[in-house]
Short mmCIF file of C-alpha atoms and ligand atoms in Angstrom, two decimals:
data_model
loop_
_atom_site.label_atom_id
_atom_site.label_comp_id
_atom_site.label_asym_id
_atom_site.label_seq_id
_atom_site.Cartn_x
_atom_site.Cartn_y
_atom_site.Cartn_z
CA MET X 1426 -17.12 -12.11 10.16
CA VAL X 1427 -19.79 -9.39 9.15
CA ARG X 1428 -22.29 -10.92 6.53
CA VAL X 1429 -24.59 -8.49 4.57
CA ALA X 1430 -28.08 -9.69 5.17
CA GLY X 1431 -30.12 -10.09 1.69
CA ALA X 1432 -26.91 -9.09 -0.37
CA ARG X 1433 -27.72 -9.36 -4.01
CA ILE X 1434 -25.54 -12.39 -5.19
CA SER X 1435 -25.47 -12.36 -8.84
CA CYS X 1436 -23.63 -14.05 -11.56
CA ARG X 1437 -23.08 -11.52 -14.38
CA ASN X 1438 -21.28 -12.07 -17.46
CA GLN X 1439 -19.39 -8.71 -17.94
CA MET X 1440 -18.12 -6.09 -15.72
CA ARG X 1441 -16.73 -2.70 -15.84
CA ALA X 1442 -13.03 -2.20 -15.49
CA ALA X 1443 -10.09 -0.02 -16.03
CA ILE X 1444 -8.03 -1.63 -18.90
CA VAL X 1445 -4.52 -0.62 -20.45
CA ASN X 1446 -4.45 -2.64 -23.70
CA ASP X 1447 -0.52 -2.13 -24.13
CA PRO X 1448 2.28 -0.37 -22.42
CA ALA X 1449 2.00 2.60 -24.59
CA ALA X 1450 -1.86 2.58 -24.30
CA ARG X 1451 -3.90 5.15 -22.01
CA LEU X 1452 -5.69 3.69 -19.21
CA GLU X 1453 -9.52 3.48 -20.08
CA LEU X 1454 -12.78 2.26 -18.67
CA ALA X 1455 -14.45 -0.58 -20.45
CA SER X 1456 -16.33 -3.83 -20.26
CA ARG X 1457 -14.27 -6.97 -19.37
CA PRO X 1458 -15.59 -10.38 -18.95
CA ALA X 1459 -16.50 -11.02 -15.36
CA PRO X 1460 -14.30 -13.33 -13.47
CA GLN X 1461 -15.21 -16.79 -12.44
CA PRO X 1462 -13.48 -17.78 -9.07
CA GLY X 1463 -11.00 -20.96 -9.39
CA PRO X 1464 -10.51 -23.56 -6.47
CA GLY X 1465 -9.57 -21.57 -3.04
CA GLU X 1466 -10.67 -18.06 -4.54
CA ILE X 1467 -13.28 -15.73 -4.03
CA VAL X 1468 -14.62 -13.01 -6.11
CA VAL X 1469 -15.42 -9.53 -4.45
CA SER X 1470 -17.72 -6.96 -5.92
CA VAL X 1471 -15.66 -3.98 -5.43
CA GLN X 1472 -17.38 -0.64 -3.65
CA CYS X 1473 -14.00 1.35 -3.43
CA THR X 1474 -10.41 0.75 -4.78
CA SER X 1475 -7.49 2.94 -4.05
CA ILE X 1476 -4.28 4.08 -6.36
CA ASN X 1477 -0.71 3.30 -5.04
CA PRO X 1478 2.29 4.21 -6.79
CA VAL X 1479 2.99 0.85 -8.24
CA ASP X 1480 -0.40 1.04 -9.90
CA VAL X 1481 0.27 4.28 -11.62
CA TYR X 1482 3.61 2.77 -12.79
CA VAL X 1483 1.43 -0.04 -14.28
CA ALA X 1484 -1.13 1.93 -15.68
CA THR X 1485 1.24 4.06 -17.23
CA GLY X 1486 3.57 1.59 -18.71
CA GLN X 1487 6.41 2.51 -16.31
CA TYR X 1488 6.40 -0.76 -14.38
CA THR X 1489 9.80 -2.12 -14.61
CA MET X 1490 9.94 -5.03 -12.25
CA GLY X 1491 8.42 -7.90 -14.05
CA HIS X 1492 6.54 -9.19 -16.86
CA LEU X 1493 3.09 -7.89 -17.35
CA GLY X 1494 0.44 -9.79 -19.56
CA TYR X 1495 -1.91 -7.14 -21.85
CA PRO X 1496 -4.46 -6.14 -21.79
CA LEU X 1497 -4.62 -5.74 -18.00
CA THR X 1498 -6.55 -4.43 -15.35
CA PRO X 1499 -4.30 -2.33 -12.65
CA GLY X 1500 -5.16 -1.87 -9.10
CA HIS X 1501 -4.39 -3.54 -5.88
CA ASP X 1502 -6.57 -2.42 -2.91
CA PHE X 1503 -10.35 -3.10 -2.47
CA ALA X 1504 -13.08 -3.04 -0.19
CA GLY X 1505 -16.34 -4.89 -1.10
CA ILE X 1506 -18.59 -7.76 -0.52
CA VAL X 1507 -17.92 -11.28 -1.41
CA GLU X 1508 -20.02 -12.17 -4.55
CA GLN X 1509 -19.01 -15.78 -5.28
CA VAL X 1510 -16.71 -18.40 -3.82
CA GLY X 1511 -14.80 -21.23 -5.69
CA ASP X 1512 -14.46 -24.91 -4.57
CA GLN X 1513 -12.62 -25.40 -1.24
CA VAL X 1514 -13.18 -22.20 0.00
CA SER X 1515 -13.98 -22.38 3.95
CA ARG X 1516 -13.08 -18.95 5.59
CA PHE X 1517 -15.47 -16.68 3.37
CA ALA X 1518 -19.22 -16.89 2.02
CA PRO X 1519 -20.99 -14.91 -0.30
CA GLY X 1520 -22.29 -11.44 1.48
CA ASP X 1521 -19.08 -11.34 3.60
CA ARG X 1522 -17.72 -7.79 3.96
CA VAL X 1523 -14.05 -8.02 3.11
CA LEU X 1524 -11.10 -5.57 2.19
CA GLY X 1525 -7.75 -6.72 0.80
CA MET X 1526 -5.26 -6.49 -1.65
CA TRP X 1527 -4.72 -8.05 -5.07
CA SER X 1528 -2.39 -10.98 -4.44
CA LYS X 1529 -2.19 -13.65 -6.99
CA ASP X 1530 0.86 -14.92 -9.06
CA ILE X 1531 0.34 -13.30 -12.40
CA TYR X 1532 -0.34 -9.60 -12.60
CA GLY X 1533 -3.35 -8.47 -14.97
CA ASP X 1534 -6.80 -8.70 -13.25
CA GLY X 1535 -6.42 -6.22 -10.36
CA SER X 1536 -8.86 -4.32 -8.42
CA TRP X 1537 -9.83 -1.38 -10.47
CA ALA X 1538 -12.83 -3.35 -11.57
CA GLU X 1539 -16.37 -4.12 -10.47
CA LEU X 1540 -15.23 -7.59 -9.63
CA VAL X 1541 -11.79 -9.01 -8.31
CA THR X 1542 -10.66 -12.30 -7.53
CA ILE X 1543 -8.28 -13.24 -4.65
CA PRO X 1544 -7.32 -16.24 -3.10
CA GLU X 1545 -8.93 -16.79 0.41
CA GLU X 1546 -5.47 -17.17 1.78
CA GLY X 1547 -4.29 -14.08 0.35
CA LEU X 1548 -4.12 -10.60 1.45
CA VAL X 1549 -7.73 -10.34 2.37
CA ALA X 1550 -9.70 -9.97 5.76
CA PRO X 1551 -13.11 -9.07 7.30
CA TRP X 1552 -13.88 -5.35 6.81
CA PRO X 1553 -15.16 -4.02 10.05
CA ASN X 1554 -18.67 -2.22 10.15
CA ALA X 1555 -17.04 1.03 11.70
CA LEU X 1556 -14.56 1.50 8.87
CA GLU X 1557 -16.11 3.61 6.09
CA PRO X 1558 -15.69 2.18 2.51
CA ALA X 1559 -13.21 4.84 1.26
CA HIS X 1560 -10.97 4.12 4.38
CA ALA X 1561 -11.04 0.61 4.01
CA ALA X 1562 -9.82 0.69 0.35
CA ALA X 1563 -7.21 3.13 1.28
CA LEU X 1564 -5.74 0.97 4.12
CA PRO X 1565 -4.29 -2.58 2.92
CA LEU X 1566 -1.28 -2.20 0.42
CA ALA X 1567 0.24 1.04 2.37
CA SER X 1568 -0.36 -0.19 5.82
CA LEU X 1569 0.78 -3.50 5.35
CA THR X 1570 3.96 -2.12 3.86
CA ALA X 1571 4.59 -0.13 6.79
CA ALA X 1572 3.49 -2.77 9.20
CA LEU X 1573 6.33 -5.13 7.90
CA ALA X 1574 8.80 -2.38 8.10
CA VAL X 1575 8.10 -1.47 11.61
CA ASP X 1576 8.29 -5.29 12.49
CA PHE X 1577 11.57 -5.76 10.77
CA VAL X 1578 13.22 -2.50 12.64
CA ALA X 1579 11.48 -3.63 15.82
CA PRO X 1580 12.23 -0.50 17.52
CA ALA X 1581 12.78 -0.57 21.53
CA ALA X 1582 10.97 1.78 23.73
CA GLY X 1583 12.48 5.26 23.18
CA GLU X 1584 14.75 4.35 20.53
CA PRO X 1585 15.02 6.82 17.67
CA VAL X 1586 13.36 5.72 14.28
CA VAL X 1587 13.81 7.85 11.24
CA VAL X 1588 11.10 7.82 8.68
CA ILE X 1589 11.82 9.06 5.12
CA GLY X 1590 8.61 9.72 2.80
CA ALA X 1591 6.60 10.39 6.12
CA ALA X 1592 4.00 12.44 4.38
CA GLY X 1593 3.08 9.60 1.93
CA ALA X 1594 0.39 6.75 2.55
CA VAL X 1595 2.91 4.23 3.74
CA GLY X 1596 5.14 6.74 5.74
CA ARG X 1597 1.80 8.13 7.67
CA TYR X 1598 1.23 4.60 9.00
CA ALA X 1599 5.09 3.96 9.67
CA VAL X 1600 5.12 6.99 11.95
CA GLN X 1601 2.09 5.75 13.65
CA LEU X 1602 2.94 2.43 14.03
CA ALA X 1603 6.53 3.17 15.32
CA ALA X 1604 5.22 5.65 17.57
CA GLN X 1605 2.85 3.30 19.10
CA ARG X 1606 5.54 1.11 20.20
CA GLY X 1607 7.08 3.64 21.72
CA ALA X 1608 9.93 4.75 19.38
CA ARG X 1609 11.06 8.25 19.16
CA VAL X 1610 10.14 8.96 15.51
CA ILE X 1611 11.79 11.51 13.40
CA ALA X 1612 9.73 12.13 10.24
CA THR X 1613 10.23 14.13 7.01
CA ALA X 1614 7.65 16.68 6.74
CA ARG X 1615 7.82 19.90 4.42
CA PRO X 1616 7.43 23.42 5.66
CA GLY X 1617 3.53 23.69 6.81
CA SER X 1618 3.11 19.82 7.26
CA GLU X 1619 5.22 19.34 10.46
CA PRO X 1620 1.93 19.64 12.39
CA ALA X 1621 0.42 16.58 10.53
CA ALA X 1622 3.39 14.52 11.22
CA LEU X 1623 3.65 15.34 14.98
CA GLU X 1624 -0.02 14.87 15.24
CA LEU X 1625 0.60 11.37 14.16
CA GLY X 1626 3.06 10.44 16.60
CA ALA X 1627 6.47 11.82 15.43
CA ARG X 1628 8.53 13.44 18.09
CA THR X 1629 10.78 15.74 15.49
CA THR X 1630 10.68 16.77 11.94
CA ILE X 1631 13.22 17.25 9.19
CA ASP X 1632 12.61 19.03 5.76
CA PRO X 1633 13.15 16.32 3.13
CA ALA X 1634 13.94 19.31 0.69
CA GLY X 1635 16.98 20.13 2.64
CA ASP X 1636 20.31 17.84 3.22
CA LEU X 1637 19.14 14.88 5.03
CA THR X 1638 22.36 13.79 6.02
CA SER X 1639 23.66 16.93 7.78
CA GLN X 1640 19.86 17.24 9.43
CA LEU X 1641 20.11 13.79 10.84
CA ARG X 1642 23.59 14.22 12.11
CA LEU X 1643 22.29 17.14 14.08
CA ALA X 1644 19.14 15.36 15.26
CA LEU X 1645 20.96 12.01 16.19
CA PRO X 1646 24.92 12.81 16.76
CA GLY X 1647 25.09 9.00 18.04
CA GLY X 1648 23.83 7.73 14.73
CA VAL X 1649 20.77 6.49 13.05
CA PRO X 1650 19.79 3.08 14.60
CA ALA X 1651 16.51 2.45 12.74
CA LEU X 1652 15.68 3.79 9.25
CA ILE X 1653 12.63 3.40 7.23
CA ASP X 1654 13.29 4.80 3.91
CA LEU X 1655 10.25 5.09 1.28
CA VAL X 1656 12.09 7.58 -1.03
CA SER X 1657 15.66 7.06 -1.69
CA GLY X 1658 17.30 5.21 -4.61
CA ARG X 1659 20.69 3.18 -4.02
CA ARG X 1660 22.97 5.99 -4.02
CA THR X 1661 21.03 8.35 -1.55
CA LEU X 1662 20.20 5.27 0.62
CA ALA X 1663 23.89 4.48 0.72
CA GLY X 1664 24.71 7.93 1.62
CA ILE X 1665 22.45 8.16 4.54
CA ALA X 1666 23.16 4.20 5.69
CA GLU X 1667 26.59 5.77 6.53
CA LEU X 1668 24.88 7.21 9.64
CA VAL X 1669 23.75 3.82 10.88
CA PRO X 1670 26.17 2.14 13.04
CA ALA X 1671 26.43 -1.41 13.70
CA GLY X 1672 23.36 -3.20 15.18
CA GLY X 1673 21.26 -0.88 13.16
CA ARG X 1674 18.31 -1.84 10.89
CA ILE X 1675 17.26 -0.26 7.61
CA VAL X 1676 14.05 -0.98 5.56
CA SER X 1677 13.82 0.27 1.93
CA ALA X 1678 10.55 0.38 -0.08
CA ARG X 1679 12.61 1.26 -3.26
CA PHE X 1680 14.51 -2.03 -3.35
CA ALA X 1681 17.61 0.49 -2.75
CA ALA X 1682 19.30 -1.42 0.08
CA ASP X 1683 22.52 -3.10 -0.64
CA GLN X 1684 21.78 -6.03 1.92
CA GLU X 1685 25.08 -7.72 1.57
CA ALA X 1686 27.38 -4.50 1.75
CA LEU X 1687 25.43 -3.56 4.90
CA ALA X 1688 25.51 -7.05 6.46
CA ALA X 1689 29.31 -6.53 6.27
CA ARG X 1690 28.96 -3.70 8.60
CA GLN X 1691 26.54 -5.63 10.78
CA ILE X 1692 23.56 -3.71 9.91
CA ARG X 1693 20.34 -5.59 9.00
CA ALA X 1694 18.59 -4.57 5.82
CA LEU X 1695 15.25 -5.50 4.15
CA ASN X 1696 14.12 -4.28 0.84
CA VAL X 1697 10.40 -4.58 1.77
CA ARG X 1698 7.79 -6.73 -0.39
CA THR X 1699 4.31 -6.00 0.67
CA TYR X 1700 3.44 -9.52 -0.78
CA ASP X 1701 5.27 -11.02 2.05
CA ALA X 1702 2.55 -9.87 4.51
CA HIS X 1703 -0.53 -11.83 5.33
CA GLY X 1704 -4.23 -11.73 5.97
CA ALA X 1705 -3.89 -11.74 9.82
CA MET X 1706 -1.67 -8.58 9.74
CA LEU X 1707 -4.37 -6.81 7.61
CA ALA X 1708 -6.99 -8.04 9.98
CA GLU X 1709 -5.25 -6.21 12.80
CA LEU X 1710 -4.68 -3.20 10.74
CA ALA X 1711 -8.42 -2.94 9.88
CA ARG X 1712 -9.43 -3.50 13.56
CA ALA X 1713 -7.26 -0.68 14.75
CA ALA X 1714 -8.51 1.48 11.66
CA ALA X 1715 -12.02 0.81 12.55
CA ALA X 1716 -11.20 1.48 16.32
CA GLY X 1717 -9.61 4.90 15.74
CA VAL X 1718 -6.28 3.78 16.79
CA LEU X 1719 -4.76 4.04 13.35
CA THR X 1720 -5.56 6.99 11.34
CA VAL X 1721 -6.10 5.83 7.74
CA ALA X 1722 -4.02 8.03 5.14
CA LEU X 1723 -6.51 9.25 2.43
CA ASP X 1724 -6.72 12.66 0.73
CA ASP X 1725 -9.35 12.35 -1.88
CA VAL X 1726 -12.23 10.42 -2.94
CA VAL X 1727 -13.10 10.16 -6.95
CA GLY X 1728 -15.81 8.69 -8.84
CA PHE X 1729 -14.89 5.52 -11.02
CA ASP X 1730 -15.02 7.52 -14.14
CA GLU X 1731 -12.48 10.03 -12.71
CA LEU X 1732 -9.95 7.20 -12.17
CA PRO X 1733 -7.98 7.46 -15.26
CA SER X 1734 -7.73 11.40 -14.92
CA ALA X 1735 -6.50 11.02 -11.49
CA VAL X 1736 -3.95 8.36 -12.47
CA ALA X 1737 -2.72 10.74 -15.13
CA GLN X 1738 -2.25 13.63 -12.63
CA LEU X 1739 -0.67 11.15 -10.05
CA ALA X 1740 1.76 10.10 -12.74
CA THR X 1741 3.01 13.71 -13.89
CA GLY X 1742 2.85 14.93 -10.41
CA ASP X 1743 0.11 17.37 -10.98
CA ARG X 1744 -1.38 15.58 -8.10
CA VAL X 1745 0.13 14.09 -4.67
CA GLY X 1746 -1.45 12.16 -1.98
CA LYS X 1747 -3.73 9.18 -1.66
CA VAL X 1748 -6.67 8.75 -3.84
CA VAL X 1749 -9.70 6.23 -3.67
CA ALA X 1750 -12.12 5.61 -6.37
CA ASN X 1751 -15.71 4.85 -5.46
CA LEU X 1752 -17.47 2.48 -7.73
CA THR X 1753 -20.90 2.63 -6.19
N1 NAP G 2987 8.30 -2.59 -2.12
C1 NAP G 2987 7.20 -2.44 -1.64
O1 NAP G 2987 6.43 -3.59 -1.50
C2 NAP G 2987 6.20 -1.23 -1.86
C3 NAP G 2987 5.10 -0.96 -1.35
C4 NAP G 2987 4.51 0.13 -1.05
C5 NAP G 2987 4.96 1.31 -1.68
N2 NAP G 2987 6.40 1.14 -2.25
C6 NAP G 2987 6.82 2.37 -2.69
O2 NAP G 2987 7.16 3.19 -1.49
C7 NAP G 2987 6.94 4.47 -1.96
C8 NAP G 2987 6.04 5.32 -0.97
O3 NAP G 2987 4.76 4.82 -1.54
P1 NAP G 2987 3.51 5.55 -0.72
O4 NAP G 2987 2.16 4.79 -1.16
O5 NAP G 2987 3.81 6.18 0.48
O6 NAP G 2987 3.53 6.78 -1.85
P2 NAP G 2987 2.72 8.21 -1.73
O7 NAP G 2987 1.76 8.15 -0.76
O8 NAP G 2987 2.48 8.66 -3.29
O9 NAP G 2987 3.74 9.27 -1.37
C9 NAP G 2987 5.15 9.57 -1.85
C10 NAP G 2987 5.43 10.98 -1.66
O10 NAP G 2987 4.35 11.86 -2.24
C11 NAP G 2987 4.49 12.96 -1.45
N3 NAP G 2987 3.08 13.04 -0.62
C12 NAP G 2987 2.02 12.05 -0.66
N4 NAP G 2987 1.06 12.23 0.09
C13 NAP G 2987 1.14 13.62 0.21
C14 NAP G 2987 0.46 14.56 1.00
N5 NAP G 2987 -0.84 14.38 1.24
N6 NAP G 2987 0.94 15.68 1.18
C15 NAP G 2987 2.15 16.10 0.79
N7 NAP G 2987 2.84 15.13 0.14
C16 NAP G 2987 2.78 14.02 -0.07
C17 NAP G 2987 5.50 12.86 -0.34
O11 NAP G 2987 6.58 13.37 -0.70
P3 NAP G 2987 7.80 14.18 0.16
O12 NAP G 2987 8.24 12.94 1.16
O13 NAP G 2987 8.76 14.31 -0.57
O14 NAP G 2987 7.20 15.12 0.95
C18 NAP G 2987 5.63 11.17 -0.19
O15 NAP G 2987 6.81 10.84 0.16
C19 NAP G 2987 6.57 4.75 -3.36
O16 NAP G 2987 7.96 4.64 -3.87
C20 NAP G 2987 6.17 3.31 -3.59
O17 NAP G 2987 6.34 2.63 -4.62
C21 NAP G 2987 7.09 -0.09 -2.25
#
């Protein structure tokens, strides 16, 4: 564990945080009461946080998967220093450098804040010295999702794995992790971004703007044995899944896989949920990123004040890519 010598451990009453007051309200920066750690929880002083698609949905009132209590602070990823620990905490101490992903039961006090609480048994891991703050904050949610997906398809050496959405944050890790297992990765890449996908380990690229089914039929006449689809809704995925033979595996990040129908065709399918990951997986991914074995998906770093405008741009499509906000 890396501990920051002489770290200033304070007990503040208020903190700066991004807040949404109700589903129709705009994301704004405001003051919120500083959280106190419950039993088994740590409070982290956040240096950098990142924006994931789910955070954008939550911040713009478009989240449809469950109940949200308002006012809320969105945000999952963080890199920072442990500021306080609750009773029964044994793995972390004030001053520890950690990275992680918000992972509690009720959503509402996320990581777009100066302080975030997380159970020590949640998705939190030591933050290696060699990993820059922005990279550490860009890593958790996206890389864990990709790791779960690649673990599920468990490609054999030389086996083709198709990654749809490979230019996104999750996709970039999925390409790398599958290629590192020896898979023959076929990745979506728009014209001009093929070299980036090949650099990460893809063997071939296909254009996501074209007809994916025909391109895949051409690339893999024997069928698609393993598919990681981060983009398609139910209907599109059902069409692509026609190319997957018995014994094949499918992962959807959009909860679009009809697991029952696919099981009837002897296809194993997973609608991946990042919350099913664990801290040890994150520690391993962080070590790989620190060692330069895993390239971190990061496109831009903005100041915390610019977070609301970055979120608004991502929501409208005026901006794409992985954005980190720096709170220091
Ligand atoms: N179920 C879960 O637990 C879970 C967890 C994480 C994510 N997800 C979902 O998985 C999907 C992908 O997540 P993500 O974090 O990978 O999203 P993302 O980084 O925003 O990527 C989404 C898409 O944006 C485009 N894009 C992103 N970065 C780009 C860049 N630098 N250059 C060019 N195009 C870029 C790509 O479009 P094209 O592919 O069209 O080029 C990419 O597929 C989202 O729908 C998210 O909600 C689900």
